[in-house]
């Protein structure tokens, strides 16, 4: 696998789309947080997190299984898409009511109850848009998939502008977000159909569900692992604490879009190769690890050394309490970037069930650790639980990938990063926090140069011998 050709174009299109989407998400996030303030943003983010965590129970992994099915059996793509849409419609009401009931049982209050319905509709519609994007990825229409992501956030930006101009509060914002997401999903599904008829037949629901569940088990656990700390914190603490923690967490979640774009671009080829060409899967893993691990390290160092600057300039002084939480969460991007390469490889090799087991074990560890730490440490305890669970999942995935026959090689791959991290720590201690990132970058370049072949030694003939 090279970085040119179709794969390079896929990375280019999806990378550009995700970058533009991330910029729009950052702008929206900053604007909403500054506008609402810590307490109202905490209430809004509590309902938003509940909606985001509930919506995948209507999808159950079908957005990923569509890529797998469409890559291997293109003729079944339309039926899978129709079955996935019907599954989402079938599950919407019971899942929404269950989310509302759990929130009220946890004591989240009337504000949560009124914010959740429109935000849950928005999350459902966003999921339908993700199905459309997945169908485009399966056909390797990466430019279209990228544009659909950008369009979704443009619509949300328009909804925010309308709400700001009208002087509305969090409830008006939730309503306009829901309307914008519904419009975006309708357009996205029409584009994904690509002139074909998508059959909405109940007989397609069962095979769609059977194909989706191995992926869905891992997706549900991964989604909850990323954000369930917000709900646990809301159970123990007030809305201001939730707002501070969620604001810090958003920086970490947005950084994770980078490994996601690599996974999206490589998924069709990886699923096809995993069925009969494990050598290609191994090559893809090695390249992903070599690319993602250094970037993850630099991201972690940037968050650790610049947490106060990032929070102060992006969110304002009212969110100053988010800076130590961002510092505590700083290791997560590095761990997630490395784990992403392992997770993609395990899925491509058909180890999806083992991957799902690891995700649920990591989720259980996080919940147990958070419940033990929150009463004493508050939001910092939640951050510590996240770091512990993500590290456990990384080690579990390394074991699964190795058992599947792919040499993991984490020691060899991560050794240069340890030298770079040491250089960053020395620079930060000597010259100040912001010296850490360029020092780490120089260290990475130096270690990479040492590993490159030297043509003047590789081709030199012995003295007196033939050239």
Short mmCIF file of N, CA and C in Angstrom, two decimals, residues 199-315:
data_model
loop_
_atom_site.label_atom_id
_atom_site.label_comp_id
_atom_site.label_asym_id
_atom_site.label_seq_id
_atom_site.Cartn_x
_atom_site.Cartn_y
_atom_site.Cartn_z
N UNK A 199 -34.44 -0.08 -1.14
CA UNK A 199 -35.65 -0.81 -0.71
C UNK A 199 -35.85 -0.75 0.79
N UNK A 200 -37.00 -0.27 1.22
CA UNK A 200 -37.35 -0.25 2.63
C UNK A 200 -38.24 -1.45 2.91
N UNK A 201 -37.63 -2.61 3.04
CA UNK A 201 -38.35 -3.87 3.21
C UNK A 201 -37.94 -4.51 4.53
N UNK A 202 -38.93 -4.98 5.30
CA UNK A 202 -38.65 -5.52 6.63
C UNK A 202 -37.77 -6.76 6.58
N UNK A 203 -37.81 -7.52 5.48
CA UNK A 203 -36.99 -8.73 5.41
C UNK A 203 -35.49 -8.41 5.38
N UNK A 204 -35.15 -7.15 5.13
CA UNK A 204 -33.73 -6.78 5.11
C UNK A 204 -33.22 -6.38 6.50
N UNK A 205 -34.12 -6.20 7.46
CA UNK A 205 -33.71 -5.74 8.78
C UNK A 205 -32.90 -6.82 9.50
N UNK A 206 -33.36 -8.06 9.45
CA UNK A 206 -32.67 -9.12 10.19
C UNK A 206 -31.24 -9.35 9.68
N UNK A 207 -31.02 -9.54 8.36
CA UNK A 207 -29.63 -9.71 7.92
C UNK A 207 -28.77 -8.47 8.19
N UNK A 208 -29.38 -7.29 8.11
CA UNK A 208 -28.63 -6.06 8.44
C UNK A 208 -28.20 -6.08 9.91
N UNK A 209 -29.12 -6.48 10.78
CA UNK A 209 -28.82 -6.55 12.21
C UNK A 209 -27.74 -7.59 12.50
N UNK A 210 -27.83 -8.74 11.84
CA UNK A 210 -26.84 -9.79 12.05
C UNK A 210 -25.44 -9.35 11.62
N UNK A 211 -25.38 -8.62 10.51
CA UNK A 211 -24.08 -8.12 10.05
C UNK A 211 -23.56 -7.01 10.94
N UNK A 212 -24.48 -6.25 11.54
CA UNK A 212 -24.08 -5.06 12.29
C UNK A 212 -23.64 -5.37 13.72
N UNK A 213 -24.26 -6.36 14.36
CA UNK A 213 -24.04 -6.56 15.79
C UNK A 213 -22.58 -6.78 16.19
N UNK A 214 -21.79 -7.56 15.43
CA UNK A 214 -20.37 -7.68 15.85
C UNK A 214 -19.65 -6.34 15.90
N UNK A 215 -20.00 -5.43 14.99
CA UNK A 215 -19.41 -4.09 15.02
C UNK A 215 -20.09 -3.23 16.09
N UNK A 216 -21.40 -3.37 16.21
CA UNK A 216 -22.15 -2.54 17.13
C UNK A 216 -21.75 -2.74 18.58
N UNK A 217 -21.41 -3.98 18.95
CA UNK A 217 -21.01 -4.24 20.33
C UNK A 217 -19.80 -3.40 20.71
N UNK A 218 -18.83 -3.31 19.80
CA UNK A 218 -17.64 -2.51 20.08
C UNK A 218 -17.95 -1.02 20.00
N UNK A 219 -18.77 -0.62 19.04
CA UNK A 219 -19.07 0.81 18.87
C UNK A 219 -19.81 1.36 20.08
N UNK A 220 -20.78 0.61 20.59
CA UNK A 220 -21.53 1.07 21.76
C UNK A 220 -20.61 1.26 22.96
N UNK A 221 -19.73 0.27 23.18
CA UNK A 221 -18.82 0.38 24.32
C UNK A 221 -17.83 1.52 24.13
N UNK A 222 -17.32 1.69 22.90
CA UNK A 222 -16.35 2.76 22.64
C UNK A 222 -16.98 4.13 22.84
N UNK A 223 -18.20 4.31 22.35
CA UNK A 223 -18.89 5.59 22.52
C UNK A 223 -19.13 5.92 23.99
N UNK A 224 -19.57 4.92 24.75
CA UNK A 224 -19.79 5.16 26.17
C UNK A 224 -18.48 5.38 26.92
N UNK A 225 -17.44 4.66 26.50
CA UNK A 225 -16.14 4.85 27.14
C UNK A 225 -15.65 6.28 26.96
N UNK A 226 -15.94 6.88 25.81
CA UNK A 226 -15.47 8.23 25.54
C UNK A 226 -16.20 9.29 26.36
N UNK A 227 -17.50 9.09 26.62
CA UNK A 227 -18.27 10.19 27.19
C UNK A 227 -19.12 9.85 28.40
N UNK A 228 -19.10 8.60 28.85
CA UNK A 228 -19.98 8.27 29.98
C UNK A 228 -19.55 8.99 31.26
N UNK A 229 -18.29 9.44 31.30
CA UNK A 229 -17.85 10.19 32.46
C UNK A 229 -18.66 11.46 32.69
N UNK A 230 -19.15 12.06 31.60
CA UNK A 230 -19.99 13.25 31.73
C UNK A 230 -21.26 12.93 32.51
N UNK A 231 -21.90 11.80 32.18
CA UNK A 231 -23.14 11.42 32.86
C UNK A 231 -22.86 11.02 34.31
N UNK A 232 -21.77 10.31 34.56
CA UNK A 232 -21.43 9.93 35.93
C UNK A 232 -21.14 11.16 36.78
N UNK A 233 -20.44 12.13 36.19
CA UNK A 233 -20.14 13.36 36.93
C UNK A 233 -21.42 14.13 37.22
N UNK A 234 -22.36 14.15 36.25
CA UNK A 234 -23.63 14.82 36.48
C UNK A 234 -24.45 14.18 37.58
N UNK A 235 -24.23 12.90 37.82
CA UNK A 235 -24.92 12.19 38.90
C UNK A 235 -24.40 12.64 40.26
N UNK A 236 -23.09 12.90 40.36
CA UNK A 236 -22.47 13.22 41.64
C UNK A 236 -22.33 14.72 41.88
N UNK A 237 -22.12 15.50 40.81
CA UNK A 237 -21.71 16.90 40.98
C UNK A 237 -22.72 17.81 40.29
N UNK A 238 -22.45 19.13 40.32
CA UNK A 238 -23.39 20.10 39.76
C UNK A 238 -23.10 20.35 38.27
N UNK A 239 -23.94 21.19 37.65
CA UNK A 239 -23.84 21.44 36.22
C UNK A 239 -22.57 22.20 35.85
N UNK A 240 -22.07 23.02 36.77
CA UNK A 240 -20.84 23.75 36.49
C UNK A 240 -19.66 22.80 36.36
N UNK A 241 -19.59 21.78 37.22
CA UNK A 241 -18.52 20.79 37.13
C UNK A 241 -18.63 20.02 35.82
N UNK A 242 -19.86 19.69 35.43
CA UNK A 242 -20.07 19.00 34.15
C UNK A 242 -19.61 19.87 32.99
N UNK A 243 -19.92 21.16 33.04
CA UNK A 243 -19.52 22.07 31.97
C UNK A 243 -18.02 22.19 31.84
N UNK A 244 -17.31 22.28 32.98
CA UNK A 244 -15.85 22.38 32.93
C UNK A 244 -15.23 21.11 32.36
N UNK A 245 -15.72 19.94 32.81
CA UNK A 245 -15.15 18.68 32.33
C UNK A 245 -15.46 18.46 30.85
N UNK A 246 -16.70 18.70 30.46
CA UNK A 246 -17.08 18.45 29.07
C UNK A 246 -16.34 19.40 28.13
N UNK A 247 -16.09 20.63 28.55
CA UNK A 247 -15.34 21.56 27.72
C UNK A 247 -13.93 21.05 27.48
N UNK A 248 -13.27 20.50 28.51
CA UNK A 248 -11.93 19.93 28.34
C UNK A 248 -11.98 18.68 27.46
N UNK A 249 -12.98 17.85 27.68
CA UNK A 249 -13.10 16.61 26.91
C UNK A 249 -13.30 16.87 25.43
N UNK A 250 -13.97 17.96 25.09
CA UNK A 250 -14.26 18.24 23.68
C UNK A 250 -12.98 18.42 22.87
N UNK A 251 -11.95 19.00 23.46
CA UNK A 251 -10.68 19.14 22.74
C UNK A 251 -10.11 17.77 22.39
N UNK A 252 -10.19 16.84 23.33
CA UNK A 252 -9.67 15.50 23.11
C UNK A 252 -10.49 14.77 22.04
N UNK A 253 -11.82 14.89 22.12
CA UNK A 253 -12.69 14.21 21.16
C UNK A 253 -12.48 14.74 19.74
N UNK A 254 -12.28 16.03 19.61
CA UNK A 254 -12.08 16.59 18.28
C UNK A 254 -10.74 16.16 17.69
N UNK A 255 -9.72 16.00 18.51
CA UNK A 255 -8.44 15.51 18.01
C UNK A 255 -8.55 14.08 17.48
N UNK A 256 -9.47 13.32 18.04
CA UNK A 256 -9.61 11.92 17.62
C UNK A 256 -10.20 11.78 16.22
N UNK A 257 -10.59 12.89 15.61
CA UNK A 257 -11.09 12.81 14.24
C UNK A 257 -9.99 12.41 13.26
N UNK A 258 -8.73 12.68 13.61
CA UNK A 258 -7.64 12.35 12.70
C UNK A 258 -7.50 10.83 12.49
N UNK A 259 -7.37 10.01 13.56
CA UNK A 259 -7.33 8.57 13.30
C UNK A 259 -8.62 8.04 12.69
N UNK A 260 -9.73 8.72 12.95
CA UNK A 260 -10.98 8.28 12.33
C UNK A 260 -10.95 8.42 10.82
N UNK A 261 -10.34 9.51 10.32
CA UNK A 261 -10.31 9.68 8.88
C UNK A 261 -9.40 8.64 8.23
N UNK A 262 -8.31 8.27 8.90
CA UNK A 262 -7.45 7.22 8.37
C UNK A 262 -8.21 5.89 8.33
N UNK A 263 -8.97 5.61 9.39
CA UNK A 263 -9.75 4.38 9.42
C UNK A 263 -10.82 4.38 8.33
N UNK A 264 -11.49 5.51 8.14
CA UNK A 264 -12.54 5.60 7.11
C UNK A 264 -11.97 5.40 5.72
N UNK A 265 -10.82 6.02 5.44
CA UNK A 265 -10.25 5.94 4.10
C UNK A 265 -9.74 4.54 3.79
N UNK A 266 -9.21 3.86 4.81
CA UNK A 266 -8.60 2.55 4.57
C UNK A 266 -9.56 1.39 4.77
N UNK A 267 -10.75 1.63 5.33
CA UNK A 267 -11.66 0.55 5.68
C UNK A 267 -12.05 -0.33 4.48
N UNK A 268 -12.49 0.23 3.33
CA UNK A 268 -12.88 -0.66 2.23
C UNK A 268 -11.75 -1.61 1.80
N UNK A 269 -10.55 -1.07 1.65
CA UNK A 269 -9.43 -1.92 1.24
C UNK A 269 -9.05 -2.90 2.35
N UNK A 270 -9.10 -2.46 3.59
CA UNK A 270 -8.73 -3.34 4.69
C UNK A 270 -9.70 -4.51 4.82
N UNK A 271 -11.00 -4.26 4.67
CA UNK A 271 -11.97 -5.34 4.77
C UNK A 271 -11.80 -6.35 3.63
N UNK A 272 -11.52 -5.84 2.43
CA UNK A 272 -11.29 -6.76 1.31
C UNK A 272 -10.01 -7.55 1.51
N UNK A 273 -8.96 -6.90 1.99
CA UNK A 273 -7.69 -7.60 2.19
C UNK A 273 -7.78 -8.60 3.34
N UNK A 274 -8.52 -8.25 4.37
CA UNK A 274 -8.63 -9.13 5.53
C UNK A 274 -9.27 -10.45 5.19
N UNK A 275 -10.07 -10.49 4.13
CA UNK A 275 -10.73 -11.74 3.74
C UNK A 275 -9.75 -12.73 3.12
N UNK A 276 -8.59 -12.29 2.61
CA UNK A 276 -7.70 -13.25 1.97
C UNK A 276 -6.27 -12.80 1.80
N UNK A 277 -5.92 -11.62 2.31
CA UNK A 277 -4.57 -11.11 2.10
C UNK A 277 -4.06 -10.44 3.38
N UNK A 278 -3.73 -11.23 4.42
CA UNK A 278 -3.29 -10.64 5.68
C UNK A 278 -1.99 -9.87 5.55
N UNK A 279 -1.18 -10.16 4.50
CA UNK A 279 0.07 -9.41 4.33
C UNK A 279 -0.21 -7.93 4.10
N UNK A 280 -1.24 -7.64 3.30
CA UNK A 280 -1.62 -6.25 3.06
C UNK A 280 -2.11 -5.59 4.34
N UNK A 281 -2.88 -6.34 5.14
CA UNK A 281 -3.37 -5.80 6.41
C UNK A 281 -2.20 -5.45 7.32
N UNK A 282 -1.19 -6.32 7.35
CA UNK A 282 -0.02 -6.05 8.18
C UNK A 282 0.70 -4.79 7.71
N UNK A 283 0.86 -4.64 6.40
CA UNK A 283 1.51 -3.46 5.86
C UNK A 283 0.74 -2.19 6.21
N UNK A 284 -0.58 -2.26 6.11
CA UNK A 284 -1.40 -1.10 6.46
C UNK A 284 -1.26 -0.75 7.93
N UNK A 285 -1.20 -1.77 8.78
CA UNK A 285 -1.04 -1.52 10.22
C UNK A 285 0.28 -0.81 10.51
N UNK A 286 1.35 -1.29 9.91
CA UNK A 286 2.66 -0.70 10.17
C UNK A 286 2.71 0.75 9.73
N UNK A 287 2.10 1.05 8.60
CA UNK A 287 2.10 2.43 8.12
C UNK A 287 1.23 3.33 8.99
N UNK A 288 0.08 2.81 9.41
CA UNK A 288 -0.78 3.60 10.29
C UNK A 288 -0.07 3.90 11.61
N UNK A 289 0.55 2.88 12.19
CA UNK A 289 1.22 3.08 13.47
C UNK A 289 2.36 4.09 13.33
N UNK A 290 3.14 3.96 12.25
CA UNK A 290 4.27 4.87 12.05
C UNK A 290 3.81 6.31 11.87
N UNK A 291 2.62 6.51 11.29
CA UNK A 291 2.12 7.86 11.06
C UNK A 291 1.38 8.43 12.27
N UNK A 292 0.54 7.60 12.90
CA UNK A 292 -0.36 8.10 13.94
C UNK A 292 0.33 8.28 15.29
N UNK A 293 1.26 7.39 15.64
CA UNK A 293 1.88 7.48 16.96
C UNK A 293 2.63 8.79 17.18
N UNK A 294 3.49 9.25 16.24
CA UNK A 294 4.15 10.54 16.47
C UNK A 294 3.19 11.72 16.54
N UNK A 295 2.16 11.69 15.69
CA UNK A 295 1.18 12.79 15.73
C UNK A 295 0.44 12.79 17.06
N UNK A 296 0.10 11.59 17.54
CA UNK A 296 -0.56 11.50 18.84
C UNK A 296 0.30 12.02 19.96
N UNK A 297 1.61 11.74 19.89
CA UNK A 297 2.52 12.25 20.92
C UNK A 297 2.57 13.78 20.90
N UNK A 298 2.69 14.36 19.71
CA UNK A 298 2.74 15.82 19.61
C UNK A 298 1.43 16.44 20.10
N UNK A 299 0.30 15.82 19.78
CA UNK A 299 -0.99 16.33 20.26
C UNK A 299 -1.06 16.29 21.78
N UNK A 300 -0.60 15.18 22.36
CA UNK A 300 -0.63 15.06 23.82
C UNK A 300 0.27 16.11 24.48
N UNK A 301 1.45 16.31 23.91
CA UNK A 301 2.36 17.32 24.46
C UNK A 301 1.78 18.72 24.33
N UNK A 302 1.13 18.99 23.21
CA UNK A 302 0.53 20.31 23.01
C UNK A 302 -0.56 20.58 24.05
N UNK A 303 -1.39 19.57 24.32
CA UNK A 303 -2.44 19.75 25.33
C UNK A 303 -1.85 19.90 26.72
N UNK A 304 -0.80 19.11 27.01
CA UNK A 304 -0.22 19.14 28.35
C UNK A 304 0.47 20.46 28.64
N UNK A 305 1.23 20.95 27.67
CA UNK A 305 2.00 22.18 27.91
C UNK A 305 1.20 23.45 27.69
N UNK A 306 0.16 23.37 26.89
CA UNK A 306 -0.59 24.58 26.56
C UNK A 306 -2.01 24.59 27.05
N UNK A 307 -2.33 23.78 28.07
CA UNK A 307 -3.72 23.65 28.51
C UNK A 307 -4.30 25.00 28.96
N UNK A 308 -3.55 25.76 29.73
CA UNK A 308 -4.07 27.04 30.20
C UNK A 308 -4.25 28.02 29.05
N UNK A 309 -3.28 28.05 28.13
CA UNK A 309 -3.39 28.96 26.99
C UNK A 309 -4.57 28.59 26.11
N UNK A 310 -4.73 27.29 25.83
CA UNK A 310 -5.81 26.82 24.96
C UNK A 310 -7.16 27.17 25.56
N UNK A 311 -7.35 26.84 26.83
CA UNK A 311 -8.64 27.11 27.47
C UNK A 311 -8.89 28.60 27.57
N UNK A 312 -7.89 29.36 27.99
CA UNK A 312 -8.08 30.80 28.16
C UNK A 312 -8.43 31.51 26.87
N UNK A 313 -7.74 31.19 25.78
CA UNK A 313 -7.97 31.89 24.52
C UNK A 313 -9.19 31.38 23.78
N UNK A 314 -9.53 30.11 23.95
CA UNK A 314 -10.65 29.55 23.19
C UNK A 314 -11.98 29.67 23.92
N UNK A 315 -11.96 29.52 25.24
CA UNK A 315 -13.21 29.47 25.99
C UNK A 315 -13.41 30.66 26.92
#
